[in-house]
Short mmCIF file of C-alpha atoms in Angstrom, two decimals:
data_model
loop_
_atom_site.label_atom_id
_atom_site.label_comp_id
_atom_site.label_asym_id
_atom_site.label_seq_id
_atom_site.Cartn_x
_atom_site.Cartn_y
_atom_site.Cartn_z
CA UNK D 1 -3.14 14.60 3.69
CA UNK D 2 -6.49 12.85 3.28
CA UNK D 3 -7.45 10.81 6.35
CA UNK D 4 -9.17 7.47 5.78
CA UNK D 5 -11.29 6.03 8.57
CA UNK D 6 -12.56 2.44 8.57
CA UNK D 7 -15.28 0.72 10.57
CA UNK D 8 -15.43 -1.67 12.21
CA UNK D 9 -11.81 -2.30 13.22
CA UNK D 10 -12.63 -5.95 13.84
CA UNK D 11 -15.29 -8.10 12.25
CA UNK D 12 -16.02 -11.66 13.41
CA UNK D 13 -17.97 -13.47 10.71
CA UNK D 14 -19.43 -16.95 10.31
CA UNK D 15 -18.22 -18.91 7.30
CA UNK D 16 -20.66 -18.57 4.42
CA UNK D 17 -22.16 -15.38 5.80
CA UNK D 18 -21.70 -11.88 4.32
CA UNK D 19 -19.32 -9.25 5.63
CA UNK D 20 -19.20 -5.52 5.11
CA UNK D 21 -16.51 -2.92 5.82
CA UNK D 22 -16.97 0.84 5.66
CA UNK D 23 -14.45 3.50 4.78
CA UNK D 24 -14.84 7.25 5.04
CA UNK D 25 -12.46 9.90 3.70
CA UNK D 26 -11.84 13.32 5.24
CA UNK D 27 -12.60 14.96 1.88
CA UNK D 28 -14.15 13.98 -1.42
CA UNK D 29 -12.14 11.48 -3.43
CA UNK D 30 -13.50 12.70 -6.76
CA UNK D 31 -10.47 13.63 -8.85
CA UNK D 32 -10.44 16.58 -11.25
CA UNK D 33 -10.56 14.01 -14.08
CA UNK D 34 -13.93 12.80 -12.79
CA UNK D 35 -12.68 9.47 -11.45
CA UNK D 36 -12.67 8.38 -7.81
CA UNK D 37 -9.44 6.60 -6.89
CA UNK D 38 -10.54 4.49 -3.96
CA UNK D 39 -9.05 1.01 -3.67
CA UNK D 40 -9.40 -1.93 -1.28
CA UNK D 41 -6.48 -4.12 -0.27
CA UNK D 42 -6.35 -7.48 1.52
CA UNK D 43 -3.45 -8.52 3.73
CA UNK D 44 -3.45 -12.15 4.72
CA UNK D 45 -1.35 -13.16 7.75
CA UNK D 46 2.36 -13.00 6.95
CA UNK D 47 1.77 -11.69 3.44
CA UNK D 48 2.11 -8.29 1.75
CA UNK D 49 -1.07 -6.42 0.88
CA UNK D 50 -2.86 -7.46 -2.30
CA UNK D 51 -5.06 -5.25 -4.48
CA UNK D 52 -8.69 -6.36 -4.55
CA UNK D 53 -10.73 -3.43 -5.84
CA UNK D 54 -9.81 -0.20 -7.62
CA UNK D 55 -11.79 2.89 -8.63
CA UNK D 56 -14.47 2.04 -6.07
CA UNK D 57 -15.92 -1.07 -7.69
CA UNK D 58 -13.53 -2.65 -10.22
CA UNK D 59 -12.21 -6.06 -9.25
CA UNK D 60 -8.50 -6.54 -9.92
CA UNK D 61 -7.26 -9.49 -11.95
CA UNK D 62 -7.93 -12.82 -10.26
CA UNK D 63 -10.16 -11.46 -7.48
CA UNK D 64 -13.23 -13.64 -6.83
CA UNK D 65 -16.60 -12.11 -7.62
CA UNK D 66 -17.76 -12.52 -4.01
CA UNK D 67 -15.84 -9.27 -3.39
CA UNK D 68 -17.60 -6.07 -4.41
CA UNK D 69 -17.10 -2.37 -3.78
CA UNK D 70 -19.48 0.55 -3.80
CA UNK D 71 -19.81 4.15 -2.71
CA UNK D 72 -19.19 7.69 -3.83
CA UNK D 73 -17.67 10.96 -2.65
CA UNK D 74 -16.48 10.27 0.89
CA UNK D 75 -18.26 7.04 1.82
CA UNK D 76 -17.32 3.61 0.53
CA UNK D 77 -18.06 -0.04 1.31
CA UNK D 78 -16.39 -3.37 0.67
CA UNK D 79 -18.70 -6.38 0.75
CA UNK D 80 -17.92 -10.07 0.78
CA UNK D 81 -21.03 -11.99 -0.22
CA UNK D 82 -20.07 -15.29 1.45
CA UNK D 83 -16.98 -15.37 3.62
CA UNK D 84 -14.53 -18.21 3.07
CA UNK D 85 -11.68 -19.31 5.33
CA UNK D 86 -9.09 -17.82 2.96
CA UNK D 87 -10.61 -14.36 3.45
CA UNK D 88 -9.19 -14.06 6.95
CA UNK D 89 -6.86 -11.10 7.25
CA UNK D 90 -6.80 -7.32 7.42
CA UNK D 91 -8.56 -5.15 4.85
CA UNK D 92 -7.46 -1.62 4.03
CA UNK D 93 -9.08 1.11 2.01
CA UNK D 94 -6.67 3.38 0.19
CA UNK D 95 -7.06 6.66 -1.69
CA UNK D 96 -4.88 7.80 -4.57
CA UNK D 97 -6.91 10.82 -5.62
CA UNK D 98 -4.53 13.16 -3.85
CA UNK D 99 -0.81 12.70 -3.25
CA UNK D 100 0.36 11.13 -1.02
CA UNK D 101 -1.63 7.92 -1.13
CA UNK D 102 -3.12 7.24 2.29
CA UNK D 103 -4.63 4.18 3.90
CA UNK D 104 -7.33 3.40 6.41
CA UNK D 105 -6.23 1.88 9.71
CA UNK D 106 -7.37 -1.58 8.65
CA UNK D 107 -10.25 -3.92 9.53
CA UNK D 108 -9.42 -7.37 10.85
CA UNK D 109 -11.73 -10.06 9.45
CA UNK D 110 -11.86 -13.18 11.57
CA UNK D 111 -13.96 -16.30 11.63
CA UNK D 112 -16.32 -16.81 14.56
CA UNK W 1 5.69 -12.63 -14.01
CA UNK W 2 5.70 -9.18 -12.45
CA UNK W 3 8.02 -9.16 -9.42
CA UNK W 4 9.42 -6.70 -6.92
CA UNK W 5 12.20 -7.95 -4.65
CA UNK W 6 13.42 -5.76 -1.80
CA UNK W 7 16.75 -6.06 -0.05
CA UNK W 8 18.99 -4.11 2.29
CA UNK W 9 17.03 -4.28 5.51
CA UNK W 10 19.09 -4.80 8.66
CA UNK W 11 19.46 -4.15 12.38
CA UNK W 12 21.18 -0.80 12.96
CA UNK W 13 21.72 1.65 15.78
CA UNK W 14 20.01 5.04 15.98
CA UNK W 15 21.76 7.61 13.83
CA UNK W 16 23.10 5.06 11.35
CA UNK W 17 22.26 4.70 7.66
CA UNK W 18 20.84 2.02 5.39
CA UNK W 19 20.14 1.76 1.67
CA UNK W 20 17.18 -0.31 0.55
CA UNK W 21 16.96 -1.66 -2.98
CA UNK W 22 14.03 -3.00 -4.98
CA UNK W 23 14.72 -5.09 -8.08
CA UNK W 24 11.87 -5.04 -10.56
CA UNK W 25 11.23 -7.64 -13.23
CA UNK W 26 8.49 -8.79 -15.57
CA UNK W 27 7.43 -5.30 -16.66
CA UNK W 28 8.83 -2.12 -18.22
CA UNK W 29 10.08 -0.48 -15.04
CA UNK W 30 10.72 2.93 -16.62
CA UNK W 31 7.03 3.43 -17.41
CA UNK W 32 5.76 3.12 -13.83
CA UNK W 33 5.85 5.37 -10.81
CA UNK W 34 7.04 3.67 -7.62
CA UNK W 35 6.46 3.98 -3.88
CA UNK W 36 8.03 2.90 -0.62
CA UNK W 37 5.37 1.99 1.95
CA UNK W 38 6.22 0.96 5.50
CA UNK W 39 4.35 -1.04 8.08
CA UNK W 40 5.16 -1.25 11.76
CA UNK W 41 4.45 -4.85 12.89
CA UNK W 42 0.79 -5.18 13.75
CA UNK W 43 0.05 -1.66 12.56
CA UNK W 44 -1.13 0.07 9.41
CA UNK W 45 0.43 1.21 6.16
CA UNK W 46 2.19 4.52 5.52
CA UNK W 47 3.62 5.75 2.23
CA UNK W 48 7.02 7.22 3.08
CA UNK W 49 8.07 8.22 -0.42
CA UNK W 50 7.06 8.15 -4.06
CA UNK W 51 8.83 8.84 -7.35
CA UNK W 52 7.48 9.25 -10.85
CA UNK W 53 8.70 7.45 -13.94
CA UNK W 54 11.75 9.59 -14.68
CA UNK W 55 12.48 10.89 -11.16
CA UNK W 56 11.32 14.42 -11.88
CA UNK W 57 8.61 14.27 -9.19
CA UNK W 58 9.43 13.04 -5.70
CA UNK W 59 7.47 13.24 -2.47
CA UNK W 60 8.26 12.33 1.13
CA UNK W 61 6.21 11.87 4.26
CA UNK W 62 6.92 14.57 6.83
CA UNK W 63 8.31 11.96 9.23
CA UNK W 64 11.22 11.15 6.88
CA UNK W 65 11.72 14.42 5.01
CA UNK W 66 15.36 15.50 5.07
CA UNK W 67 16.56 12.05 6.16
CA UNK W 68 15.40 9.67 3.40
CA UNK W 69 16.14 9.92 -0.32
CA UNK W 70 14.30 7.96 -2.98
CA UNK W 71 15.89 7.34 -6.37
CA UNK W 72 15.67 4.97 -9.30
CA UNK W 73 17.92 3.57 -12.00
CA UNK W 74 15.73 2.74 -14.97
CA UNK W 75 18.64 1.11 -16.79
CA UNK W 76 19.02 -1.33 -13.88
CA UNK W 77 15.27 -1.70 -13.18
CA UNK W 78 15.94 -0.81 -9.56
CA UNK W 79 14.36 1.49 -6.98
CA UNK W 80 16.31 2.74 -3.98
CA UNK W 81 15.66 4.30 -0.59
CA UNK W 82 18.64 5.88 1.16
CA UNK W 83 17.84 6.15 4.85
CA UNK W 84 20.05 8.41 6.98
CA UNK W 85 19.89 9.44 10.64
CA UNK W 86 17.69 6.46 11.41
CA UNK W 87 15.45 6.61 14.46
CA UNK W 88 13.83 3.91 16.59
CA UNK W 89 10.48 4.92 15.12
CA UNK W 90 11.70 4.04 11.61
CA UNK W 91 11.60 0.37 12.63
CA UNK W 92 9.22 -1.30 10.17
CA UNK W 93 8.74 -3.63 7.23
CA UNK W 94 9.42 -1.62 4.08
CA UNK W 95 7.53 -2.52 0.92
CA UNK W 96 8.38 -1.55 -2.63
CA UNK W 97 5.11 -0.87 -4.45
CA UNK W 98 4.31 -0.24 -8.11
CA UNK W 99 2.11 2.64 -9.15
CA UNK W 100 -0.52 2.02 -11.77
CA UNK W 101 -0.89 3.26 -15.32
CA UNK W 102 -4.22 4.41 -16.68
CA UNK W 103 -5.64 5.04 -13.22
CA UNK W 104 -4.24 6.36 -9.96
CA UNK W 105 -3.30 3.77 -7.38
CA UNK W 106 -0.89 0.94 -6.66
CA UNK W 107 -1.15 -2.64 -7.81
CA UNK W 108 1.93 -4.78 -7.14
CA UNK W 109 3.70 -5.17 -3.78
CA UNK W 110 7.02 -6.77 -2.97
CA UNK W 111 7.44 -9.10 0.01
CA UNK W 112 9.17 -6.36 2.02
CA UNK W 113 12.47 -5.94 3.83
CA UNK W 114 12.77 -5.42 7.58
CA UNK W 115 14.52 -2.41 9.09
CA UNK W 116 15.14 -2.51 12.83
CA UNK W 117 16.63 0.50 14.59
CA UNK W 118 17.66 -0.25 18.14
CA UNK W 119 20.49 0.48 20.52
#
């Protein structure tokens, strides 16, 4: 199985300031069809995970444009341009290039 | 509205069985692959099983292989997870999750159902 490793595991951020989360995979996430199936999920306290970003950089329906994704191969980044109070929660990267889907261990975003 | 509603979670003793159900609505269930993903409280996410649209491809995590069985009834728009020989380490919140079409991934999550295995 592909192992996903996130950093940092905890990120205290000031409201209005940017935040960045890294994710590294144990092998390339480039699929044989040429796509890279790396997603980012947000889990707010007491809620199920919610899809934010798919295929590295595509925002899912209803996701604010302050969220952006980038990267290639084995290294990926989620950025929040200006953190808002509602962004508090745990963020997971997830790969679906190879079955089974696997997740990073999560990064807890908290407000300073 | 696309919805996934899980049920069947309970408190059971080690060695007992449970059957989880996931009722899907708001989309054409038979055209989507489905997953069961579990989360130990305060911990991360693990996909325990997946099934393709017609049930011809099924996969299990090593930790549940031989004990859990995933199935689906497309006529009833329902996904199932039969859990036998439950262990303390199976204690978790179990989510029903929809696979995507057009690109590989998952997009819709249910609220989850809690399974607690304890003596």
